[in-house]
């Protein structure tokens, strides 16, 4: 199979990224689809790479959605959910604080996720401006997943985003991330999530105020086997079969 990855920039700033794992016969149509993904850009890079080994995951994390009246209530709920899977309240609050301020030590967003030690709360990612990115993950049959999500009442405008984030969170849980906290850096998208193998993918709104361009991801991890975890997140090719 082939890994196809697209990233686009505007005035030197990353504005869009997407990826697919496809059979060679579908390569051209997928590239055409990815070309249309960013609305505006002045530079685009498309990487096409063959992949030797693919692992199948039969089921994505189960999806749950919760809406709250305020960011404070939504974040309290996220802390509660993380506590259910063994993340101490103090660490969840630290993670929320980090994402609210912008987890990049130079200010603003990182280019990937924070790895937070679930024991000490220390940051384990080797480069705190970059973080770690989860890549090489896709759905086996995107169209059937899209249809199922529409049938479940997910709004069309949220489809791509939900499918991408759910695939990413499912791969993370598979690789050994104990729990994840995320909200987007898109100023118009305020739904975030917490996820883990046992919690599933728990969408929570609003995790930030409209108009706020700061977001990010915190992966709660154990420092044992850290290199193996990073290798899995960055390198292992995964196709998810079903919702
Ligand atoms: N945010 C900010 N900058 C990014 C970036 C991101 N998400 N992805 C890439 N870049 C920029 C960085 O400058 C990076 O340099 P760095 O490694 O020093 O940070 C540079 O592009 C090259 O990155 P690289 O990792 O080689 O890109 P890639 O070709 O492997 O593509 C993407 C990675 C764009 C596919 C990935 O980041 C992404 O956005 N994936 C989509 C996530 C997703 O939705 N997956 C589920 C699919 S179903
Ligand atoms: P997004 O959900 O695309 O708005 O991304 C929110 C934040 O998640 C970004 O600001 C990055 O810090 C981080 N991020 C983006 N892409 C990835 C990825 N592939 N893996 C891990 N973290 C990512």
JSON list of N, CA and C and ligand atoms in Angstrom, two decimals, residues 109-113 132-134 168 182-186 215-217 219, ligand 2:
[
{"chain": "A", "resi": 109, "resn": "UNK", "atom": "N", "xyz": [1.07, 27.47, 19.50]},
{"chain": "A", "resi": 109, "resn": "UNK", "atom": "CA", "xyz": [0.82, 26.04, 19.34]},
{"chain": "A", "resi": 109, "resn": "UNK", "atom": "C", "xyz": [2.10, 25.27, 19.06]},
{"chain": "A", "resi": 110, "resn": "UNK", "atom": "N", "xyz": [2.06, 24.00, 19.42]},
{"chain": "A", "resi": 110, "resn": "UNK", "atom": "CA", "xyz": [3.15, 23.09, 19.03]},
{"chain": "A", "resi": 110, "resn": "UNK", "atom": "C", "xyz": [2.84, 22.52, 17.63]},
{"chain": "A", "resi": 111, "resn": "UNK", "atom": "N", "xyz": [3.77, 21.77, 17.09]},
{"chain": "A", "resi": 111, "resn": "UNK", "atom": "CA", "xyz": [3.54, 21.13, 15.78]},
{"chain": "A", "resi": 111, "resn": "UNK", "atom": "C", "xyz": [3.11, 19.67, 15.95]},
{"chain": "A", "resi": 112, "resn": "UNK", "atom": "N", "xyz": [2.96, 19.24, 17.18]},
{"chain": "A", "resi": 112, "resn": "UNK", "atom": "CA", "xyz": [2.54, 17.88, 17.49]},
{"chain": "A", "resi": 112, "resn": "UNK", "atom": "C", "xyz": [2.04, 17.86, 18.92]},
{"chain": "A", "resi": 113, "resn": "UNK", "atom": "N", "xyz": [2.07, 16.68, 19.53]},
{"chain": "A", "resi": 113, "resn": "UNK", "atom": "CA", "xyz": [1.47, 16.51, 20.86]},
{"chain": "A", "resi": 113, "resn": "UNK", "atom": "C", "xyz": [2.52, 16.54, 21.98]},
{"chain": "A", "resi": 132, "resn": "UNK", "atom": "N", "xyz": [5.23, 15.26, 19.36]},
{"chain": "A", "resi": 132, "resn": "UNK", "atom": "CA", "xyz": [5.21, 14.00, 18.61]},
{"chain": "A", "resi": 132, "resn": "UNK", "atom": "C", "xyz": [3.94, 13.97, 17.76]},
{"chain": "A", "resi": 133, "resn": "UNK", "atom": "N", "xyz": [4.08, 13.58, 16.50]},
{"chain": "A", "resi": 133, "resn": "UNK", "atom": "CA", "xyz": [2.89, 13.48, 15.64]},
{"chain": "A", "resi": 133, "resn": "UNK", "atom": "C", "xyz": [2.52, 12.02, 15.37]},
{"chain": "A", "resi": 134, "resn": "UNK", "atom": "N", "xyz": [1.22, 11.78, 15.45]},
{"chain": "A", "resi": 134, "resn": "UNK", "atom": "CA", "xyz": [0.68, 10.46, 15.11]},
{"chain": "A", "resi": 134, "resn": "UNK", "atom": "C", "xyz": [0.42, 10.46, 13.60]},
{"chain": "A", "resi": 168, "resn": "UNK", "atom": "N", "xyz": [-6.93, 9.06, 14.56]},
{"chain": "A", "resi": 168, "resn": "UNK", "atom": "CA", "xyz": [-5.71, 9.37, 15.30]},
{"chain": "A", "resi": 168, "resn": "UNK", "atom": "C", "xyz": [-5.78, 8.87, 16.75]},
{"chain": "A", "resi": 182, "resn": "UNK", "atom": "N", "xyz": [-7.55, 16.76, 23.99]},
{"chain": "A", "resi": 182, "resn": "UNK", "atom": "CA", "xyz": [-7.31, 17.56, 22.77]},
{"chain": "A", "resi": 182, "resn": "UNK", "atom": "C", "xyz": [-8.37, 18.63, 22.60]},
{"chain": "A", "resi": 183, "resn": "UNK", "atom": "N", "xyz": [-7.94, 19.80, 22.16]},
{"chain": "A", "resi": 183, "resn": "UNK", "atom": "CA", "xyz": [-8.87, 20.69, 21.46]},
{"chain": "A", "resi": 183, "resn": "UNK", "atom": "C", "xyz": [-8.11, 21.36, 20.33]},
{"chain": "A", "resi": 184, "resn": "UNK", "atom": "N", "xyz": [-8.88, 21.75, 19.30]},
{"chain": "A", "resi": 184, "resn": "UNK", "atom": "CA", "xyz": [-8.29, 22.20, 18.04]},
{"chain": "A", "resi": 184, "resn": "UNK", "atom": "C", "xyz": [-7.64, 23.58, 18.18]},
{"chain": "A", "resi": 185, "resn": "UNK", "atom": "N", "xyz": [-6.72, 23.86, 17.26]},
{"chain": "A", "resi": 185, "resn": "UNK", "atom": "CA", "xyz": [-6.20, 25.23, 17.21]},
{"chain": "A", "resi": 185, "resn": "UNK", "atom": "C", "xyz": [-6.99, 26.08, 16.22]},
{"chain": "A", "resi": 186, "resn": "UNK", "atom": "N", "xyz": [-8.00, 25.48, 15.60]},
{"chain": "A", "resi": 186, "resn": "UNK", "atom": "CA", "xyz": [-8.88, 26.23, 14.70]},
{"chain": "A", "resi": 186, "resn": "UNK", "atom": "C", "xyz": [-9.79, 27.12, 15.53]},
{"chain": "A", "resi": 215, "resn": "UNK", "atom": "N", "xyz": [-4.61, 25.70, 20.61]},
{"chain": "A", "resi": 215, "resn": "UNK", "atom": "CA", "xyz": [-5.11, 24.36, 20.90]},
{"chain": "A", "resi": 215, "resn": "UNK", "atom": "C", "xyz": [-3.93, 23.40, 21.02]},
{"chain": "A", "resi": 216, "resn": "UNK", "atom": "N", "xyz": [-4.25, 22.13, 21.06]},
{"chain": "A", "resi": 216, "resn": "UNK", "atom": "CA", "xyz": [-3.16, 21.15, 21.12]},
{"chain": "A", "resi": 216, "resn": "UNK", "atom": "C", "xyz": [-3.62, 19.81, 21.62]},
{"chain": "A", "resi": 217, "resn": "UNK", "atom": "N", "xyz": [-2.64, 18.93, 21.81]},
{"chain": "A", "resi": 217, "resn": "UNK", "atom": "CA", "xyz": [-2.94, 17.58, 22.30]},
{"chain": "A", "resi": 217, "resn": "UNK", "atom": "C", "xyz": [-1.97, 17.24, 23.42]},
{"chain": "A", "resi": 219, "resn": "UNK", "atom": "N", "xyz": [-0.81, 13.74, 25.34]},
{"chain": "A", "resi": 219, "resn": "UNK", "atom": "CA", "xyz": [-0.91, 12.29, 25.48]},
{"chain": "A", "resi": 219, "resn": "UNK", "atom": "C", "xyz": [-0.34, 11.94, 26.86]},
{"chain": "B", "resi": 2, "resn": "LIG", "atom": "P1", "xyz": [-6.04, 20.12, 15.06]},
{"chain": "B", "resi": 2, "resn": "LIG", "atom": "O1", "xyz": [-6.91, 19.12, 15.71]},
{"chain": "B", "resi": 2, "resn": "LIG", "atom": "O2", "xyz": [-5.62, 19.74, 13.68]},
{"chain": "B", "resi": 2, "resn": "LIG", "atom": "O3", "xyz": [-6.57, 21.51, 15.16]},
{"chain": "B", "resi": 2, "resn": "LIG", "atom": "O4", "xyz": [-4.67, 20.10, 15.88]},
{"chain": "B", "resi": 2, "resn": "LIG", "atom": "C1", "xyz": [-4.61, 20.53, 17.23]},
{"chain": "B", "resi": 2, "resn": "LIG", "atom": "C2", "xyz": [-3.19, 20.40, 17.73]},
{"chain": "B", "resi": 2, "resn": "LIG", "atom": "O5", "xyz": [-2.83, 19.02, 17.76]},
{"chain": "B", "resi": 2, "resn": "LIG", "atom": "C3", "xyz": [-2.12, 21.08, 16.88]},
{"chain": "B", "resi": 2, "resn": "LIG", "atom": "O6", "xyz": [-1.99, 22.42, 17.28]},
{"chain": "B", "resi": 2, "resn": "LIG", "atom": "C4", "xyz": [-0.89, 20.27, 17.22]},
{"chain": "B", "resi": 2, "resn": "LIG", "atom": "O7", "xyz": [-0.33, 20.74, 18.42]},
{"chain": "B", "resi": 2, "resn": "LIG", "atom": "C5", "xyz": [-1.44, 18.88, 17.47]},
{"chain": "B", "resi": 2, "resn": "LIG", "atom": "N1", "xyz": [-1.33, 18.00, 16.28]},
{"chain": "B", "resi": 2, "resn": "LIG", "atom": "C6", "xyz": [-1.61, 18.29, 15.00]},
{"chain": "B", "resi": 2, "resn": "LIG", "atom": "N2", "xyz": [-1.43, 17.21, 14.20]},
{"chain": "B", "resi": 2, "resn": "LIG", "atom": "C7", "xyz": [-1.05, 16.20, 15.02]},
{"chain": "B", "resi": 2, "resn": "LIG", "atom": "C8", "xyz": [-0.73, 14.84, 14.82]},
{"chain": "B", "resi": 2, "resn": "LIG", "atom": "N3", "xyz": [-0.76, 14.28, 13.61]},
{"chain": "B", "resi": 2, "resn": "LIG", "atom": "N4", "xyz": [-0.37, 14.10, 15.90]},
{"chain": "B", "resi": 2, "resn": "LIG", "atom": "C9", "xyz": [-0.33, 14.66, 17.13]},
{"chain": "B", "resi": 2, "resn": "LIG", "atom": "N5", "xyz": [-0.62, 15.95, 17.38]},
{"chain": "B", "resi": 2, "resn": "LIG", "atom": "C10", "xyz": [-0.99, 16.71, 16.35]}
]
